[in-house]
Amino acid sequence: MSENAFGKLHTIEIDREFYENAVHDYTSYLPSLLNYVEFHFGDFRTVYSSVLEKEGTVDFLILDGAEDGQQTLEQYSFFLPYMKPGTILMVHDWLTAKTELLKPILENSDVWEIQRVLTPPDSVGFVLALRKQ
Ligand SMILES: C[S@@+](CC[C@H](N)C(=O)[O-])C[C@H]1O[C@@H](n2cnc3c(N)ncnc32)[C@H](O)[C@@H]1O
């Protein structure tokens, strides 16, 4: 985004201390990227409704929420209407309970093509999928 001088990364945290740390660290160490990052505080379900309304579509989504398979599935369903062919979806903790409900959906989907899976020792599990249709 910085090289293209275009785009916006939205990131959210429900824990105030983590939220403040993120704002502080970007401000201290990555100030040149601040134009491209919008920090949100609160629950994704409430805060991101208006963000998605405004943005319309999501080009790139990373899911890395609570260690809760149901929440990850809920996140996926929440964002799905805003993802289009060409959207890239990355999901962290691909090998843990966090993704156990979403994993079979992506793996058996005609809509998503899994392009990369990182496994130990490189990662605790990270997947990259491309929306085909
Ligand atoms: C695994 S951590 C994310 C770590 C972060 N991606 C990183 O690499 O530093 C998951 C975070 O999701 C936050 N979280 C949990 N439920 C949330 C919700 N409903 N809305 C927004 N954030 C939430 C937690 O407070 C926690 O800090």
PDB file of N, CA and C in Angstrom, residues 20-124:
ATOM      1  N   GLU A  20      -3.971  -0.038  22.384  1.00  0.00           N
ATOM      2  CA  GLU A  20      -3.074   1.108  22.591  1.00  0.00           C
ATOM      3  C   GLU A  20      -1.635   0.752  22.224  1.00  0.00           C
ATOM      4  N   ASN A  21      -1.238  -0.479  22.507  1.00  0.00           N
ATOM      5  CA  ASN A  21       0.117  -0.922  22.115  1.00  0.00           C
ATOM      6  C   ASN A  21       0.294  -0.859  20.601  1.00  0.00           C
ATOM      7  N   ALA A  22      -0.737  -1.292  19.881  1.00  0.00           N
ATOM      8  CA  ALA A  22      -0.639  -1.297  18.411  1.00  0.00           C
ATOM      9  C   ALA A  22      -0.492   0.128  17.891  1.00  0.00           C
ATOM     10  N   VAL A  23      -1.311   1.029  18.404  1.00  0.00           N
ATOM     11  CA  VAL A  23      -1.243   2.424  17.966  1.00  0.00           C
ATOM     12  C   VAL A  23       0.132   2.993  18.327  1.00  0.00           C
ATOM     13  N   HIS A  24       0.574   2.707  19.531  1.00  0.00           N
ATOM     14  CA  HIS A  24       1.869   3.232  19.988  1.00  0.00           C
ATOM     15  C   HIS A  24       3.012   2.710  19.131  1.00  0.00           C
ATOM     16  N   ASP A  25       3.004   1.421  18.852  1.00  0.00           N
ATOM     17  CA  ASP A  25       4.127   0.831  18.117  1.00  0.00           C
ATOM     18  C   ASP A  25       4.181   1.326  16.670  1.00  0.00           C
ATOM     19  N   TYR A  26       3.027   1.442  16.028  1.00  0.00           N
ATOM     20  CA  TYR A  26       3.040   1.992  14.663  1.00  0.00           C
ATOM     21  C   TYR A  26       3.510   3.440  14.678  1.00  0.00           C
ATOM     22  N   THR A  27       3.020   4.193  15.655  1.00  0.00           N
ATOM     23  CA  THR A  27       3.387   5.612  15.734  1.00  0.00           C
ATOM     24  C   THR A  27       4.888   5.752  15.988  1.00  0.00           C
ATOM     25  N   SER A  28       5.448   4.872  16.814  1.00  0.00           N
ATOM     26  CA  SER A  28       6.870   4.976  17.177  1.00  0.00           C
ATOM     27  C   SER A  28       7.795   4.410  16.104  1.00  0.00           C
ATOM     28  N   TYR A  29       7.412   3.259  15.554  1.00  0.00           N
ATOM     29  CA  TYR A  29       8.363   2.536  14.702  1.00  0.00           C
ATOM     30  C   TYR A  29       8.008   2.533  13.206  1.00  0.00           C
ATOM     31  N   LEU A  30       6.741   2.757  12.879  1.00  0.00           N
ATOM     32  CA  LEU A  30       6.339   2.702  11.466  1.00  0.00           C
ATOM     33  C   LEU A  30       5.502   3.933  11.090  1.00  0.00           C
ATOM     34  N   PRO A  31       5.956   5.110  11.452  1.00  0.00           N
ATOM     35  CA  PRO A  31       5.118   6.297  11.221  1.00  0.00           C
ATOM     36  C   PRO A  31       4.780   6.519   9.744  1.00  0.00           C
ATOM     37  N   SER A  32       5.661   6.072   8.852  1.00  0.00           N
ATOM     38  CA  SER A  32       5.396   6.309   7.424  1.00  0.00           C
ATOM     39  C   SER A  32       4.211   5.473   6.921  1.00  0.00           C
ATOM     40  N   LEU A  33       3.809   4.468   7.709  1.00  0.00           N
ATOM     41  CA  LEU A  33       2.680   3.620   7.274  1.00  0.00           C
ATOM     42  C   LEU A  33       1.348   4.057   7.869  1.00  0.00           C
ATOM     43  N   LEU A  34       1.400   5.036   8.767  1.00  0.00           N
ATOM     44  CA  LEU A  34       0.182   5.405   9.487  1.00  0.00           C
ATOM     45  C   LEU A  34      -0.958   5.854   8.577  1.00  0.00           C
ATOM     46  N   ASN A  35      -0.608   6.450   7.439  1.00  0.00           N
ATOM     47  CA  ASN A  35      -1.646   6.882   6.498  1.00  0.00           C
ATOM     48  C   ASN A  35      -2.462   5.723   5.965  1.00  0.00           C
ATOM     49  N   TYR A  36      -1.898   4.519   6.043  1.00  0.00           N
ATOM     50  CA  TYR A  36      -2.542   3.358   5.428  1.00  0.00           C
ATOM     51  C   TYR A  36      -3.198   2.431   6.454  1.00  0.00           C
ATOM     52  N   VAL A  37      -3.122   2.790   7.738  1.00  0.00           N
ATOM     53  CA  VAL A  37      -3.656   1.909   8.778  1.00  0.00           C
ATOM     54  C   VAL A  37      -4.707   2.649   9.593  1.00  0.00           C
ATOM     55  N   GLU A  38      -5.830   1.970   9.803  1.00  0.00           N
ATOM     56  CA  GLU A  38      -6.855   2.525  10.683  1.00  0.00           C
ATOM     57  C   GLU A  38      -7.063   1.545  11.828  1.00  0.00           C
ATOM     58  N   PHE A  39      -6.835   2.024  13.039  1.00  0.00           N
ATOM     59  CA  PHE A  39      -6.937   1.179  14.226  1.00  0.00           C
ATOM     60  C   PHE A  39      -8.343   1.306  14.810  1.00  0.00           C
ATOM     61  N   HIS A  40      -8.941   0.175  15.119  1.00  0.00           N
ATOM     62  CA  HIS A  40     -10.282   0.187  15.696  1.00  0.00           C
ATOM     63  C   HIS A  40     -10.246  -0.510  17.049  1.00  0.00           C
ATOM     64  N   PHE A  41     -11.053  -0.005  17.966  1.00  0.00           N
ATOM     65  CA  PHE A  41     -11.146  -0.587  19.303  1.00  0.00           C
ATOM     66  C   PHE A  41     -12.573  -1.073  19.506  1.00  0.00           C
ATOM     67  N   GLY A  42     -12.722  -2.340  19.900  1.00  0.00           N
ATOM     68  CA  GLY A  42     -14.057  -2.873  20.186  1.00  0.00           C
ATOM     69  C   GLY A  42     -14.240  -4.243  19.569  1.00  0.00           C
ATOM     70  N   ASP A  43     -15.494  -4.649  19.492  1.00  0.00           N
ATOM     71  CA  ASP A  43     -15.851  -5.965  18.961  1.00  0.00           C
ATOM     72  C   ASP A  43     -16.040  -5.858  17.445  1.00  0.00           C
ATOM     73  N   PHE A  44     -15.452  -6.787  16.713  1.00  0.00           N
ATOM     74  CA  PHE A  44     -15.517  -6.695  15.242  1.00  0.00           C
ATOM     75  C   PHE A  44     -16.960  -6.634  14.745  1.00  0.00           C
ATOM     76  N   ARG A  45     -17.867  -7.330  15.452  1.00  0.00           N
ATOM     77  CA  ARG A  45     -19.257  -7.408  14.970  1.00  0.00           C
ATOM     78  C   ARG A  45     -19.936  -6.045  14.967  1.00  0.00           C
ATOM     79  N   THR A  46     -19.630  -5.216  15.936  1.00  0.00           N
ATOM     80  CA  THR A  46     -20.266  -3.894  15.987  1.00  0.00           C
ATOM     81  C   THR A  46     -19.453  -2.866  15.203  1.00  0.00           C
ATOM     82  N   VAL A  47     -18.147  -2.845  15.460  1.00  0.00           N
ATOM     83  CA  VAL A  47     -17.314  -1.790  14.858  1.00  0.00           C
ATOM     84  C   VAL A  47     -17.211  -1.941  13.340  1.00  0.00           C
ATOM     85  N   TYR A  48     -17.060  -3.175  12.860  1.00  0.00           N
ATOM     86  CA  TYR A  48     -16.784  -3.359  11.432  1.00  0.00           C
ATOM     87  C   TYR A  48     -18.034  -3.276  10.548  1.00  0.00           C
ATOM     88  N   SER A  49     -19.210  -3.254  11.144  1.00  0.00           N
ATOM     89  CA  SER A  49     -20.416  -3.142  10.304  1.00  0.00           C
ATOM     90  C   SER A  49     -20.376  -1.850   9.506  1.00  0.00           C
ATOM     91  N   SER A  50     -20.086  -0.747  10.168  1.00  0.00           N
ATOM     92  CA  SER A  50     -20.063   0.540   9.460  1.00  0.00           C
ATOM     93  C   SER A  50     -18.830   0.651   8.563  1.00  0.00           C
ATOM     94  N   VAL A  51     -17.723   0.027   8.961  1.00  0.00           N
ATOM     95  CA  VAL A  51     -16.508   0.051   8.128  1.00  0.00           C
ATOM     96  C   VAL A  51     -16.787  -0.666   6.812  1.00  0.00           C
ATOM     97  N   LEU A  52     -17.421  -1.827   6.893  1.00  0.00           N
ATOM     98  CA  LEU A  52     -17.717  -2.602   5.686  1.00  0.00           C
ATOM     99  C   LEU A  52     -18.744  -1.894   4.812  1.00  0.00           C
ATOM    100  N   GLU A  53     -19.668  -1.250   5.465  1.00  0.00           N
ATOM    101  CA  GLU A  53     -20.666  -0.474   4.738  1.00  0.00           C
ATOM    102  C   GLU A  53     -19.971   0.587   3.889  1.00  0.00           C
ATOM    103  N   LYS A  54     -18.970   1.208   4.500  1.00  0.00           N
ATOM    104  CA  LYS A  54     -18.253   2.296   3.821  1.00  0.00           C
ATOM    105  C   LYS A  54     -17.329   1.751   2.719  1.00  0.00           C
ATOM    106  N   GLU A  55     -16.595   0.673   3.042  1.00  0.00           N
ATOM    107  CA  GLU A  55     -15.599   0.152   2.096  1.00  0.00           C
ATOM    108  C   GLU A  55     -16.241  -0.646   0.952  1.00  0.00           C
ATOM    109  N   GLY A  56     -17.328  -1.328   1.253  1.00  0.00           N
ATOM    110  CA  GLY A  56     -18.041  -2.090   0.219  1.00  0.00           C
ATOM    111  C   GLY A  56     -17.503  -3.490  -0.004  1.00  0.00           C
ATOM    112  N   THR A  57     -16.188  -3.603  -0.239  1.00  0.00           N
ATOM    113  CA  THR A  57     -15.596  -4.921  -0.453  1.00  0.00           C
ATOM    114  C   THR A  57     -14.282  -5.025   0.322  1.00  0.00           C
ATOM    115  N   VAL A  58     -13.858  -6.274   0.504  1.00  0.00           N
ATOM    116  CA  VAL A  58     -12.590  -6.552   1.183  1.00  0.00           C
ATOM    117  C   VAL A  58     -11.670  -7.259   0.187  1.00  0.00           C
ATOM    118  N   ASP A  59     -10.481  -6.702  -0.041  1.00  0.00           N
ATOM    119  CA  ASP A  59      -9.529  -7.310  -0.980  1.00  0.00           C
ATOM    120  C   ASP A  59      -8.679  -8.386  -0.305  1.00  0.00           C
ATOM    121  N   PHE A  60      -8.432  -8.180   0.992  1.00  0.00           N
ATOM    122  CA  PHE A  60      -7.473  -9.023   1.704  1.00  0.00           C
ATOM    123  C   PHE A  60      -7.895  -9.081   3.170  1.00  0.00           C
ATOM    124  N   LEU A  61      -8.022 -10.304   3.697  1.00  0.00           N
ATOM    125  CA  LEU A  61      -8.515 -10.460   5.076  1.00  0.00           C
ATOM    126  C   LEU A  61      -7.615 -11.427   5.827  1.00  0.00           C
ATOM    127  N   ILE A  62      -7.207 -11.021   7.014  1.00  0.00           N
ATOM    128  CA  ILE A  62      -6.485 -11.948   7.895  1.00  0.00           C
ATOM    129  C   ILE A  62      -7.348 -12.198   9.120  1.00  0.00           C
ATOM    130  N   LEU A  63      -7.624 -13.470   9.388  1.00  0.00           N
ATOM    131  CA  LEU A  63      -8.348 -13.849  10.598  1.00  0.00           C
ATOM    132  C   LEU A  63      -7.342 -14.385  11.615  1.00  0.00           C
ATOM    133  N   ASP A  64      -7.325 -13.759  12.777  1.00  0.00           N
ATOM    134  CA  ASP A  64      -6.437 -14.204  13.868  1.00  0.00           C
ATOM    135  C   ASP A  64      -7.030 -13.720  15.184  1.00  0.00           C
ATOM    136  N   GLY A  65      -8.244 -14.186  15.465  1.00  0.00           N
ATOM    137  CA  GLY A  65      -8.941 -13.720  16.667  1.00  0.00           C
ATOM    138  C   GLY A  65      -8.716 -14.644  17.849  1.00  0.00           C
ATOM    139  N   ALA A  66      -9.758 -14.769  18.662  1.00  0.00           N
ATOM    140  CA  ALA A  66      -9.668 -15.578  19.881  1.00  0.00           C
ATOM    141  C   ALA A  66      -9.444 -17.051  19.522  1.00  0.00           C
ATOM    142  N   GLU A  67      -8.919 -17.797  20.478  1.00  0.00           N
ATOM    143  CA  GLU A  67      -8.684 -19.246  20.272  1.00  0.00           C
ATOM    144  C   GLU A  67     -10.023 -19.968  20.417  1.00  0.00           C
ATOM    145  N   ASP A  68     -10.885 -19.736  19.444  1.00  0.00           N
ATOM    146  CA  ASP A  68     -12.271 -20.179  19.546  1.00  0.00           C
ATOM    147  C   ASP A  68     -12.773 -20.467  18.127  1.00  0.00           C
ATOM    148  N   GLY A  69     -12.975 -21.752  17.835  1.00  0.00           N
ATOM    149  CA  GLY A  69     -13.374 -22.140  16.485  1.00  0.00           C
ATOM    150  C   GLY A  69     -14.680 -21.507  16.047  1.00  0.00           C
ATOM    151  N   GLN A  70     -15.596 -21.353  17.004  1.00  0.00           N
ATOM    152  CA  GLN A  70     -16.903 -20.768  16.674  1.00  0.00           C
ATOM    153  C   GLN A  70     -16.742 -19.302  16.284  1.00  0.00           C
ATOM    154  N   GLN A  71     -15.867 -18.594  16.994  1.00  0.00           N
ATOM    155  CA  GLN A  71     -15.671 -17.178  16.663  1.00  0.00           C
ATOM    156  C   GLN A  71     -15.031 -17.030  15.281  1.00  0.00           C
ATOM    157  N   THR A  72     -14.075 -17.899  14.967  1.00  0.00           N
ATOM    158  CA  THR A  72     -13.427 -17.811  13.653  1.00  0.00           C
ATOM    159  C   THR A  72     -14.442 -18.052  12.540  1.00  0.00           C
ATOM    160  N   LEU A  73     -15.328 -19.016  12.758  1.00  0.00           N
ATOM    161  CA  LEU A  73     -16.372 -19.294  11.769  1.00  0.00           C
ATOM    162  C   LEU A  73     -17.309 -18.085  11.637  1.00  0.00           C
ATOM    163  N   GLU A  74     -17.607 -17.498  12.771  1.00  0.00           N
ATOM    164  CA  GLU A  74     -18.479 -16.311  12.771  1.00  0.00           C
ATOM    165  C   GLU A  74     -17.811 -15.155  12.025  1.00  0.00           C
ATOM    166  N   GLN A  75     -16.514 -14.990  12.230  1.00  0.00           N
ATOM    167  CA  GLN A  75     -15.774 -13.934  11.519  1.00  0.00           C
ATOM    168  C   GLN A  75     -15.853 -14.171  10.015  1.00  0.00           C
ATOM    169  N   TYR A  76     -15.617 -15.399   9.613  1.00  0.00           N
ATOM    170  CA  TYR A  76     -15.660 -15.746   8.191  1.00  0.00           C
ATOM    171  C   TYR A  76     -17.034 -15.403   7.605  1.00  0.00           C
ATOM    172  N   SER A  77     -18.103 -15.818   8.283  1.00  0.00           N
ATOM    173  CA  SER A  77     -19.465 -15.573   7.788  1.00  0.00           C
ATOM    174  C   SER A  77     -19.755 -14.078   7.746  1.00  0.00           C
ATOM    175  N   PHE A  78     -19.225 -13.361   8.721  1.00  0.00           N
ATOM    176  CA  PHE A  78     -19.443 -11.914   8.808  1.00  0.00           C
ATOM    177  C   PHE A  78     -18.844 -11.199   7.592  1.00  0.00           C
ATOM    178  N   PHE A  79     -17.652 -11.609   7.195  1.00  0.00           N
ATOM    179  CA  PHE A  79     -16.949 -10.931   6.099  1.00  0.00           C
ATOM    180  C   PHE A  79     -17.298 -11.496   4.721  1.00  0.00           C
ATOM    181  N   LEU A  80     -17.830 -12.711   4.672  1.00  0.00           N
ATOM    182  CA  LEU A  80     -18.029 -13.396   3.390  1.00  0.00           C
ATOM    183  C   LEU A  80     -18.789 -12.561   2.350  1.00  0.00           C
ATOM    184  N   PRO A  81     -19.871 -11.881   2.728  1.00  0.00           N
ATOM    185  CA  PRO A  81     -20.597 -11.113   1.695  1.00  0.00           C
ATOM    186  C   PRO A  81     -19.761  -9.990   1.082  1.00  0.00           C
ATOM    187  N   TYR A  82     -18.671  -9.610   1.731  1.00  0.00           N
ATOM    188  CA  TYR A  82     -17.856  -8.491   1.240  1.00  0.00           C
ATOM    189  C   TYR A  82     -16.622  -8.968   0.475  1.00  0.00           C
ATOM    190  N   MET A  83     -16.436 -10.289   0.436  1.00  0.00           N
ATOM    191  CA  MET A  83     -15.293 -10.824  -0.294  1.00  0.00           C
ATOM    192  C   MET A  83     -15.752 -11.193  -1.703  1.00  0.00           C
ATOM    193  N   LYS A  84     -14.880 -10.966  -2.670  1.00  0.00           N
ATOM    194  CA  LYS A  84     -15.267 -11.126  -4.075  1.00  0.00           C
ATOM    195  C   LYS A  84     -14.216 -11.999  -4.766  1.00  0.00           C
ATOM    196  N   PRO A  85     -14.457 -12.414  -6.025  1.00  0.00           N
ATOM    197  CA  PRO A  85     -13.410 -13.163  -6.726  1.00  0.00           C
ATOM    198  C   PRO A  85     -12.118 -12.347  -6.732  1.00  0.00           C
ATOM    199  N   GLY A  86     -11.030 -12.991  -6.337  1.00  0.00           N
ATOM    200  CA  GLY A  86      -9.739 -12.291  -6.246  1.00  0.00           C
ATOM    201  C   GLY A  86      -9.362 -11.922  -4.823  1.00  0.00           C
ATOM    202  N   THR A  87     -10.336 -11.950  -3.903  1.00  0.00           N
ATOM    203  CA  THR A  87     -10.011 -11.658  -2.498  1.00  0.00           C
ATOM    204  C   THR A  87      -9.072 -12.741  -1.954  1.00  0.00           C
ATOM    205  N   ILE A  88      -8.092 -12.293  -1.194  1.00  0.00           N
ATOM    206  CA  ILE A  88      -7.175 -13.217  -0.528  1.00  0.00           C
ATOM    207  C   ILE A  88      -7.559 -13.304   0.944  1.00  0.00           C
ATOM    208  N   LEU A  89      -7.680 -14.526   1.428  1.00  0.00           N
ATOM    209  CA  LEU A  89      -8.021 -14.782   2.829  1.00  0.00           C
ATOM    210  C   LEU A  89      -6.864 -15.524   3.476  1.00  0.00           C
ATOM    211  N   MET A  90      -6.351 -14.973   4.561  1.00  0.00           N
ATOM    212  CA  MET A  90      -5.324 -15.685   5.325  1.00  0.00           C
ATOM    213  C   MET A  90      -5.886 -15.991   6.713  1.00  0.00           C
ATOM    214  N   VAL A  91      -5.605 -17.192   7.194  1.00  0.00           N
ATOM    215  CA  VAL A  91      -6.113 -17.603   8.505  1.00  0.00           C
ATOM    216  C   VAL A  91      -4.946 -18.152   9.312  1.00  0.00           C
ATOM    217  N   HIS A  92      -4.755 -17.561  10.486  1.00  0.00           N
ATOM    218  CA  HIS A  92      -3.659 -18.001  11.358  1.00  0.00           C
ATOM    219  C   HIS A  92      -4.126 -19.158  12.230  1.00  0.00           C
ATOM    220  N   ASP A  93      -3.173 -19.882  12.797  1.00  0.00           N
ATOM    221  CA  ASP A  93      -3.450 -21.017  13.690  1.00  0.00           C
ATOM    222  C   ASP A  93      -4.281 -22.086  12.976  1.00  0.00           C
ATOM    223  N   TRP A  94      -3.854 -22.397  11.785  1.00  0.00           N
ATOM    224  CA  TRP A  94      -4.534 -23.350  10.904  1.00  0.00           C
ATOM    225  C   TRP A  94      -4.564 -24.754  11.483  1.00  0.00           C
ATOM    226  N   LEU A  95      -3.705 -25.025  12.465  1.00  0.00           N
ATOM    227  CA  LEU A  95      -3.625 -26.385  13.004  1.00  0.00           C
ATOM    228  C   LEU A  95      -4.196 -26.475  14.419  1.00  0.00           C
ATOM    229  N   THR A  96      -4.884 -25.438  14.865  1.00  0.00           N
ATOM    230  CA  THR A  96      -5.391 -25.461  16.240  1.00  0.00           C
ATOM    231  C   THR A  96      -6.918 -25.412  16.251  1.00  0.00           C
ATOM    232  N   ALA A  97      -7.468 -25.454  17.474  1.00  0.00           N
ATOM    233  CA  ALA A  97      -8.929 -25.421  17.631  1.00  0.00           C
ATOM    234  C   ALA A  97      -9.518 -24.134  17.067  1.00  0.00           C
ATOM    235  N   LYS A  98      -8.704 -23.090  16.948  1.00  0.00           N
ATOM    236  CA  LYS A  98      -9.201 -21.802  16.442  1.00  0.00           C
ATOM    237  C   LYS A  98      -9.814 -21.928  15.048  1.00  0.00           C
ATOM    238  N   THR A  99      -9.293 -22.851  14.257  1.00  0.00           N
ATOM    239  CA  THR A  99      -9.745 -22.927  12.862  1.00  0.00           C
ATOM    240  C   THR A  99     -10.457 -24.251  12.532  1.00  0.00           C
ATOM    241  N   GLU A 100     -10.738 -25.069  13.548  1.00  0.00           N
ATOM    242  CA  GLU A 100     -11.240 -26.424  13.262  1.00  0.00           C
ATOM    243  C   GLU A 100     -12.600 -26.432  12.566  1.00  0.00           C
ATOM    244  N   LEU A 101     -13.407 -25.387  12.754  1.00  0.00           N
ATOM    245  CA  LEU A 101     -14.716 -25.358  12.093  1.00  0.00           C
ATOM    246  C   LEU A 101     -14.637 -24.732  10.700  1.00  0.00           C
ATOM    247  N   LEU A 102     -13.715 -23.799  10.524  1.00  0.00           N
ATOM    248  CA  LEU A 102     -13.578 -23.136   9.219  1.00  0.00           C
ATOM    249  C   LEU A 102     -12.776 -23.992   8.228  1.00  0.00           C
ATOM    250  N   LYS A 103     -11.811 -24.718   8.766  1.00  0.00           N
ATOM    251  CA  LYS A 103     -10.896 -25.489   7.912  1.00  0.00           C
ATOM    252  C   LYS A 103     -11.618 -26.393   6.906  1.00  0.00           C
ATOM    253  N   PRO A 104     -12.569 -27.247   7.343  1.00  0.00           N
ATOM    254  CA  PRO A 104     -13.235 -28.120   6.357  1.00  0.00           C
ATOM    255  C   PRO A 104     -14.020 -27.334   5.315  1.00  0.00           C
ATOM    256  N   ILE A 105     -14.508 -26.172   5.689  1.00  0.00           N
ATOM    257  CA  ILE A 105     -15.271 -25.352   4.728  1.00  0.00           C
ATOM    258  C   ILE A 105     -14.348 -24.874   3.619  1.00  0.00           C
ATOM    259  N   LEU A 106     -13.187 -24.360   3.982  1.00  0.00           N
ATOM    260  CA  LEU A 106     -12.253 -23.866   2.956  1.00  0.00           C
ATOM    261  C   LEU A 106     -11.666 -25.014   2.143  1.00  0.00           C
ATOM    262  N   GLU A 107     -11.389 -26.117   2.832  1.00  0.00           N
ATOM    263  CA  GLU A 107     -10.748 -27.246   2.141  1.00  0.00           C
ATOM    264  C   GLU A 107     -11.679 -27.916   1.130  1.00  0.00           C
ATOM    265  N   ASN A 108     -12.979 -27.853   1.386  1.00  0.00           N
ATOM    266  CA  ASN A 108     -13.939 -28.547   0.508  1.00  0.00           C
ATOM    267  C   ASN A 108     -14.773 -27.586  -0.328  1.00  0.00           C
ATOM    268  N   SER A 109     -14.267 -26.397  -0.495  1.00  0.00           N
ATOM    269  CA  SER A 109     -15.049 -25.363  -1.147  1.00  0.00           C
ATOM    270  C   SER A 109     -14.725 -25.248  -2.632  1.00  0.00           C
ATOM    271  N   ASP A 110     -15.770 -24.943  -3.430  1.00  0.00           N
ATOM    272  CA  ASP A 110     -15.539 -24.616  -4.839  1.00  0.00           C
ATOM    273  C   ASP A 110     -15.206 -23.139  -4.994  1.00  0.00           C
ATOM    274  N   VAL A 111     -15.455 -22.390  -3.933  1.00  0.00           N
ATOM    275  CA  VAL A 111     -15.283 -20.942  -3.976  1.00  0.00           C
ATOM    276  C   VAL A 111     -13.840 -20.547  -3.678  1.00  0.00           C
ATOM    277  N   TRP A 112     -13.190 -21.317  -2.816  1.00  0.00           N
ATOM    278  CA  TRP A 112     -11.837 -20.979  -2.372  1.00  0.00           C
ATOM    279  C   TRP A 112     -10.817 -21.971  -2.903  1.00  0.00           C
ATOM    280  N   GLU A 113      -9.665 -21.432  -3.265  1.00  0.00           N
ATOM    281  CA  GLU A 113      -8.528 -22.288  -3.639  1.00  0.00           C
ATOM    282  C   GLU A 113      -7.418 -22.055  -2.623  1.00  0.00           C
ATOM    283  N   ILE A 114      -7.066 -23.089  -1.894  1.00  0.00           N
ATOM    284  CA  ILE A 114      -5.977 -22.949  -0.931  1.00  0.00           C
ATOM    285  C   ILE A 114      -4.661 -22.958  -1.698  1.00  0.00           C
ATOM    286  N   GLN A 115      -3.907 -21.889  -1.545  1.00  0.00           N
ATOM    287  CA  GLN A 115      -2.680 -21.746  -2.342  1.00  0.00           C
ATOM    288  C   GLN A 115      -1.413 -22.027  -1.550  1.00  0.00           C
ATOM    289  N   ARG A 116      -1.435 -21.725  -0.271  1.00  0.00           N
ATOM    290  CA  ARG A 116      -0.246 -21.978   0.563  1.00  0.00           C
ATOM    291  C   ARG A 116      -0.673 -22.395   1.960  1.00  0.00           C
ATOM    292  N   VAL A 117       0.041 -23.354   2.535  1.00  0.00           N
ATOM    293  CA  VAL A 117      -0.158 -23.706   3.937  1.00  0.00           C
ATOM    294  C   VAL A 117       1.215 -23.729   4.593  1.00  0.00           C
ATOM    295  N   LEU A 118       1.399 -22.901   5.595  1.00  0.00           N
ATOM    296  CA  LEU A 118       2.653 -22.929   6.354  1.00  0.00           C
ATOM    297  C   LEU A 118       2.444 -23.816   7.572  1.00  0.00           C
ATOM    298  N   THR A 119       3.420 -24.659   7.832  1.00  0.00           N
ATOM    299  CA  THR A 119       3.326 -25.590   8.956  1.00  0.00           C
ATOM    300  C   THR A 119       4.602 -25.484   9.789  1.00  0.00           C
ATOM    301  N   PRO A 120       4.638 -26.104  10.988  1.00  0.00           N
ATOM    302  CA  PRO A 120       5.864 -26.081  11.792  1.00  0.00           C
ATOM    303  C   PRO A 120       7.027 -26.681  11.004  1.00  0.00           C
ATOM    304  N   PRO A 121       8.240 -26.216  11.175  1.00  0.00           N
ATOM    305  CA  PRO A 121       8.667 -25.213  12.160  1.00  0.00           C
ATOM    306  C   PRO A 121       8.535 -23.775  11.649  1.00  0.00           C
ATOM    307  N   ASP A 122       8.037 -23.577  10.414  1.00  0.00           N
ATOM    308  CA  ASP A 122       7.941 -22.204   9.903  1.00  0.00           C
ATOM    309  C   ASP A 122       6.832 -21.417  10.591  1.00  0.00           C
ATOM    310  N   SER A 123       5.755 -22.123  10.962  1.00  0.00           N
ATOM    311  CA  SER A 123       4.594 -21.430  11.523  1.00  0.00           C
ATOM    312  C   SER A 123       3.792 -22.425  12.346  1.00  0.00           C
ATOM    313  N   VAL A 124       2.991 -21.895  13.258  1.00  0.00           N
ATOM    314  CA  VAL A 124       2.054 -22.766  13.990  1.00  0.00           C
ATOM    315  C   VAL A 124       0.855 -23.114  13.098  1.00  0.00           C
TER     316      VAL A 124
END
